[in-house]
CSV table of C-alpha atoms in Angstrom, one decimal:
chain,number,residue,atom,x,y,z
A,5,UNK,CA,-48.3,-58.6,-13.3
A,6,UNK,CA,-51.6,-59.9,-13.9
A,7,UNK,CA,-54.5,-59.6,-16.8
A,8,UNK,CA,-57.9,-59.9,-17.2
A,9,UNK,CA,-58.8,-60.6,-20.7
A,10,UNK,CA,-62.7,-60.3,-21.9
A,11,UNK,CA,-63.2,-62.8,-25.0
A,12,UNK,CA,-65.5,-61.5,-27.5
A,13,UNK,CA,-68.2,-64.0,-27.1
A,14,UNK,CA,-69.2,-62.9,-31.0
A,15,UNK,CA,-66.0,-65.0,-31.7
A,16,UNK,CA,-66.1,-67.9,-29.4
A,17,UNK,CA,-69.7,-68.4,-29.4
A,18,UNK,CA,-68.9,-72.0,-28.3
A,19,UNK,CA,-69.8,-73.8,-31.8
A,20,UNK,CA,-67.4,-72.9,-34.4
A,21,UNK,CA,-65.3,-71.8,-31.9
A,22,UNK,CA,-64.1,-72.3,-28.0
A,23,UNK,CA,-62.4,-70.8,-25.8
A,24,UNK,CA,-58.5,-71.6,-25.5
A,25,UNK,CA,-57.9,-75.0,-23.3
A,26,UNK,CA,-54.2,-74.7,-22.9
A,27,UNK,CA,-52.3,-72.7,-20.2
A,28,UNK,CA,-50.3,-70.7,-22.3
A,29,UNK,CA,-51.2,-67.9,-24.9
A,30,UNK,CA,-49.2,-65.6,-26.7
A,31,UNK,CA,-50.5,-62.2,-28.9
A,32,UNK,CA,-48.5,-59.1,-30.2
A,33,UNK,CA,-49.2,-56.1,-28.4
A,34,UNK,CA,-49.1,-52.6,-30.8
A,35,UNK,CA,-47.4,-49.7,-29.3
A,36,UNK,CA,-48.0,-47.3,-31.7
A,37,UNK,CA,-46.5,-44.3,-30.1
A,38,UNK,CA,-43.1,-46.7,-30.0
A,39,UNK,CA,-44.1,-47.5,-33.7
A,40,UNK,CA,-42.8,-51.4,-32.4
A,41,UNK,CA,-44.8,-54.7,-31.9
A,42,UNK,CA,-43.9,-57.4,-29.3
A,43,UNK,CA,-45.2,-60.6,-28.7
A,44,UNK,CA,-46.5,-60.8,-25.0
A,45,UNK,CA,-47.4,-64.2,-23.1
A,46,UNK,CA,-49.8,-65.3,-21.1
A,47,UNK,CA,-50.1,-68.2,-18.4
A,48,UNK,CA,-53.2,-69.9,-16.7
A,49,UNK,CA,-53.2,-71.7,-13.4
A,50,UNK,CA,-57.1,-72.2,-15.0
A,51,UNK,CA,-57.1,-72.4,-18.8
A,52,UNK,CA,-60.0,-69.9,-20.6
A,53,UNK,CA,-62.2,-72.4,-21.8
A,54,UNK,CA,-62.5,-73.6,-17.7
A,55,UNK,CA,-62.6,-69.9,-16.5
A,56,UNK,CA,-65.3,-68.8,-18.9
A,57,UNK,CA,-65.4,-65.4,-21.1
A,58,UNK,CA,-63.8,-63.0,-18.2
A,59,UNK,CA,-60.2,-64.9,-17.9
A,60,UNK,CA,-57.7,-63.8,-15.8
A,61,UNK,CA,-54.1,-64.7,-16.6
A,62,UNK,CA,-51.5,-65.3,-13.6
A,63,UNK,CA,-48.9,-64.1,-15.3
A,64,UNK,CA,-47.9,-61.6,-18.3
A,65,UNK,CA,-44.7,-61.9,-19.6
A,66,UNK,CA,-42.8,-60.3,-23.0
A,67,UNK,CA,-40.9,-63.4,-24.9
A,68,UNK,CA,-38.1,-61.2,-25.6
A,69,UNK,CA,-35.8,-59.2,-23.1
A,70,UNK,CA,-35.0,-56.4,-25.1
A,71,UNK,CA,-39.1,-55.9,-25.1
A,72,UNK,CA,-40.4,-52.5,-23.1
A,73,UNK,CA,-40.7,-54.2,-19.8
A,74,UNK,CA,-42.3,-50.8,-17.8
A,75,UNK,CA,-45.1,-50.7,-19.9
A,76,UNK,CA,-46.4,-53.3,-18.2
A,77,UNK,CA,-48.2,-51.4,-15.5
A,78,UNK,CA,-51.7,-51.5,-13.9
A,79,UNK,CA,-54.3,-50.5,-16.0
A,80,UNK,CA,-52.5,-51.0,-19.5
A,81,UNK,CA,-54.9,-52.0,-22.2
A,82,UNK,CA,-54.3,-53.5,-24.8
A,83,UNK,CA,-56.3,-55.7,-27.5
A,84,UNK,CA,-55.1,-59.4,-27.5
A,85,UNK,CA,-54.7,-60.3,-31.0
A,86,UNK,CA,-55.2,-63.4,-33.5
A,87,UNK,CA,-53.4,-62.1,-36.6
A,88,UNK,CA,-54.9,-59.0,-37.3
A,89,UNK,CA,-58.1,-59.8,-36.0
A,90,UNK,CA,-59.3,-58.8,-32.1
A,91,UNK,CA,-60.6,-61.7,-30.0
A,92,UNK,CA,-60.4,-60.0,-26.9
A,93,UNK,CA,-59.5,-57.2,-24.7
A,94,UNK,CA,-57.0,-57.2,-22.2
A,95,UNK,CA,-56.2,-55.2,-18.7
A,96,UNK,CA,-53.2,-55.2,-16.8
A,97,UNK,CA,-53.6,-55.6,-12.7
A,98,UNK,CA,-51.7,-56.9,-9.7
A,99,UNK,CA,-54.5,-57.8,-7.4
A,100,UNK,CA,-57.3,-60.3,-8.1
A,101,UNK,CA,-60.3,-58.1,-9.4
A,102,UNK,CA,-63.4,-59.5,-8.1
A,103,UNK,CA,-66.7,-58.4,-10.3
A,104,UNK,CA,-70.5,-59.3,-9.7
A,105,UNK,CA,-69.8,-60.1,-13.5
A,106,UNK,CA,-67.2,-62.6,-12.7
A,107,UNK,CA,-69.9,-64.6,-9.9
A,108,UNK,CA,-72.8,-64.7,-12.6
A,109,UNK,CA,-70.3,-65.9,-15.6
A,110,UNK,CA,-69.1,-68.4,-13.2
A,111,UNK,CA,-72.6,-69.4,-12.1
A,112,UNK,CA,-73.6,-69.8,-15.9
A,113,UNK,CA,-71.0,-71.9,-16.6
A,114,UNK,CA,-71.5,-74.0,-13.8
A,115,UNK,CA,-75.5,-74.2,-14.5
A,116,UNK,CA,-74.4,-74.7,-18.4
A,117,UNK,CA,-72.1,-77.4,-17.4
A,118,UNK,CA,-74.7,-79.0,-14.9
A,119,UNK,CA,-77.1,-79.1,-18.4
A,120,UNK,CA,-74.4,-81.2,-20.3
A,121,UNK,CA,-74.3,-83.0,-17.9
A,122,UNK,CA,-77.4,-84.2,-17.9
A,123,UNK,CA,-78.3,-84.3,-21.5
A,124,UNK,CA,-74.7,-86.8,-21.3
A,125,UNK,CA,-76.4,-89.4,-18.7
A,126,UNK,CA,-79.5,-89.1,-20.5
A,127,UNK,CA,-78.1,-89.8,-23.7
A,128,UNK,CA,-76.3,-93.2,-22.6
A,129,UNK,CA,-77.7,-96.0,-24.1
A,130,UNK,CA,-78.1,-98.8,-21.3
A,131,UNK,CA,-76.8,-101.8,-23.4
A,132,UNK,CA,-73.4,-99.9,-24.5
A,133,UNK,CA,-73.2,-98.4,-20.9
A,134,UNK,CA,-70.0,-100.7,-19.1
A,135,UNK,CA,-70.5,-100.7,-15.1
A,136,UNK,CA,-69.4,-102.6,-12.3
A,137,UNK,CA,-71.4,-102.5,-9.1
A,138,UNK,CA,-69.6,-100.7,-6.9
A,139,UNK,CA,-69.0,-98.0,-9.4
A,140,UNK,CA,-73.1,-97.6,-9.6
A,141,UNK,CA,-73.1,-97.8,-6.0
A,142,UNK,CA,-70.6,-94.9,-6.1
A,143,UNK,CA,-72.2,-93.1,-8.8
A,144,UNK,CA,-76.2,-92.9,-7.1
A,145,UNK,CA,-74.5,-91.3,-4.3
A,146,UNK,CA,-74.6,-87.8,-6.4
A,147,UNK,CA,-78.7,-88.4,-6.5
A,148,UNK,CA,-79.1,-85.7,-4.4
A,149,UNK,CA,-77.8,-82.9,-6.3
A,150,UNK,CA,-78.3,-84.6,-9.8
A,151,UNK,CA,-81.6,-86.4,-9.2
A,152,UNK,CA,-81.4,-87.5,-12.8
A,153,UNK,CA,-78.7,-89.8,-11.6
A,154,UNK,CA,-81.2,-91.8,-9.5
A,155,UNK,CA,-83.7,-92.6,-12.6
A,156,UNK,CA,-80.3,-93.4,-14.4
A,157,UNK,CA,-79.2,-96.0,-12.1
A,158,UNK,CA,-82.9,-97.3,-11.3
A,159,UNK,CA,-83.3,-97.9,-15.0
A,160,UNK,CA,-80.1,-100.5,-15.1
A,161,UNK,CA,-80.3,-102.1,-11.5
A,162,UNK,CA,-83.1,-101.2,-9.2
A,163,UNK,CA,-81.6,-103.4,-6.0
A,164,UNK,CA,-78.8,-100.7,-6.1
A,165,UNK,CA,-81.3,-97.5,-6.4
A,166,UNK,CA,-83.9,-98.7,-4.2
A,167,UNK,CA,-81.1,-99.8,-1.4
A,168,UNK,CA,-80.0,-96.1,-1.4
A,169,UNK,CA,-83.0,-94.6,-0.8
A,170,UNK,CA,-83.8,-96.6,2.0
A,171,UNK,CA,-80.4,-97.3,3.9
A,172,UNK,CA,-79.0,-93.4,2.5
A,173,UNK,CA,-82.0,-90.8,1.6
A,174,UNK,CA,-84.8,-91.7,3.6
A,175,UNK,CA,-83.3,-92.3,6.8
A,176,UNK,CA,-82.0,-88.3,6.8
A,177,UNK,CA,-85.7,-87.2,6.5
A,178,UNK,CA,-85.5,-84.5,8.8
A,179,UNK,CA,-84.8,-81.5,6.3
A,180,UNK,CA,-87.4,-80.3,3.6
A,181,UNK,CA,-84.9,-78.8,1.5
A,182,UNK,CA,-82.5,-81.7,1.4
A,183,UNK,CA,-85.3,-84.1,0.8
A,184,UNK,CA,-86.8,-82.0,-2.0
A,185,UNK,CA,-86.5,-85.0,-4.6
A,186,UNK,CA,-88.2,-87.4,-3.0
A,187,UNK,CA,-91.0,-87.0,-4.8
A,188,UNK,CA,-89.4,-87.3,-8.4
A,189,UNK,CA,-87.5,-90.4,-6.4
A,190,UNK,CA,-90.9,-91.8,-5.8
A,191,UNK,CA,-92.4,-91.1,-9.1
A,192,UNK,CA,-89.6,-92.5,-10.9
A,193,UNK,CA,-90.0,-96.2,-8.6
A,194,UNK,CA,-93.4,-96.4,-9.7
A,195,UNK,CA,-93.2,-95.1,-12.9
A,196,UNK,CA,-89.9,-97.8,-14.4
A,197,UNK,CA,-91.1,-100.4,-11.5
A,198,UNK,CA,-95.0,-100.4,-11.9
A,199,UNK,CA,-97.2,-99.8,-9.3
A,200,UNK,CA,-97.6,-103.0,-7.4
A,201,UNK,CA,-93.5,-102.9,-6.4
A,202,UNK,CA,-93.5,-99.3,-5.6
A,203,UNK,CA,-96.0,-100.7,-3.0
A,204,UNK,CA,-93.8,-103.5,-1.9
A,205,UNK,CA,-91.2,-101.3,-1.8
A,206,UNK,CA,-93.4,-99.0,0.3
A,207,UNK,CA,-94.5,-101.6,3.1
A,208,UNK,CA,-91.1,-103.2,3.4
A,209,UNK,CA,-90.1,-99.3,4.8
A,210,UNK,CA,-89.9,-99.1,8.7
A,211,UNK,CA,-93.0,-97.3,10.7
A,212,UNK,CA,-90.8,-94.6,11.5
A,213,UNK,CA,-90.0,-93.4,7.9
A,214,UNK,CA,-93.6,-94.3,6.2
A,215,UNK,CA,-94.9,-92.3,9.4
A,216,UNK,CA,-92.7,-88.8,8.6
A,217,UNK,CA,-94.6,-86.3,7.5
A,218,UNK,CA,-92.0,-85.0,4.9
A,219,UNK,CA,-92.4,-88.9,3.5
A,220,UNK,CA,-96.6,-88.5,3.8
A,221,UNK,CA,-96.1,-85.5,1.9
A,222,UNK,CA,-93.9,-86.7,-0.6
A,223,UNK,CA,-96.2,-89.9,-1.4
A,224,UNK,CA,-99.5,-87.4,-1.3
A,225,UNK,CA,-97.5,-85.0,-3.7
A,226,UNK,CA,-97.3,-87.9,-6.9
A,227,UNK,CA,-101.2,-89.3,-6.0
């Protein structure tokens, strides 16, 4: 058997308090028409804080064997308790239940995670930052979907940033969508290199790319 547990969000509202991070809960469940409590586990594959506020659990379990076993049928609800206080809700299952809630949750958390993220590499101060070159070389190759990560490495060695771009990113201009940073790529060369090496940089590019119109466009775009 299976739950889903709904976290009351009033509780871990991610400041004074987070969601679980381990694999393994426990609560008492209150069966008052019994007039017994049992403690009832709970085990992750994914822990809470990684699933977000609509966790399912992979497995429910009672710790002790003399516990009402065939209560624990599809549908049961029960409140999953911290002391005597409620921190969430829970709902017995034994299918995966797939909501439109469950997609946007995870899409939050991915778009609040993608934010951290960002404010993080923002945040690093270059002269405490420890790097080797091929790790920077590894690390520019996420520009694309965290263009953030291209200013980043520009800022602390330009031969690395400006040798992706040309030898990686501008030699796959034949998409609009995937080349939809070039732009900020651009602004970013002149803006940390000045404006007579973002011309350099320019005229050292082969005819082919400085003749693409998705590259026209993106060097019109920042003029």
């Amino acid at each position: 058997m299976k739950s889903l547990i709904n976290w009351d969000k009033n509780i871990f509202d991610g400041e004074k308090r987070l969601l679980p991070s381990t694999k393994v809960l426990h609560t008492q469940i209150h069966l008052p028409e019994l007039k017994e409590s049992w403690s009832i586990g709970f085990k992750f594959n994914i822990t809470p804080r990684d699933q977000g506020y609509r966790t399912i659990a992979d497995e429910v379990f009672f710790l002790s064997e003399k516990a009402p076993k065939e209560i624990l049928k599809e549908g049961l609800k029960f409140n999953f308790m911290d002391g005597p206080n409620i921190i969430g809700e829970c709902i017995l299952f034994q299918e995966k239940l797939v909501e439109m809630e469950d997609v946007i949750d995870r899409i939050k958390l991915v778009e609040q995670e993608k934010h951290e993220l960002k404010m993080f590499i923002t945040s690093i101060n270059n002269s405490s930052f420890s790097y080797t070159t091929n790790e920077l070389e590894e690390l520019i190759k996420y520009s694309s979907d965290y263009p953030y990560i291209f200013s980043f490495v520009l800022n602390i060695d330009k031969n690395i940033a400006l040798k992706y771009l040309s030898n990686n990113y501008l030699v796959k201009l034949n998409n609009v969508l995937e080349s939809s940073n070039l732009p900020l790529f651009l602004f970013n060369i002149e803006k940390f290199l000045g404006k007579e090496e973002f011309d350099m940089f320019i005229e050292k590019l082969p005819n082919e790319i400085k003749k693409n119109e998705i590259f026209i466009n993106s060097i019109e775009e920042i003029l």
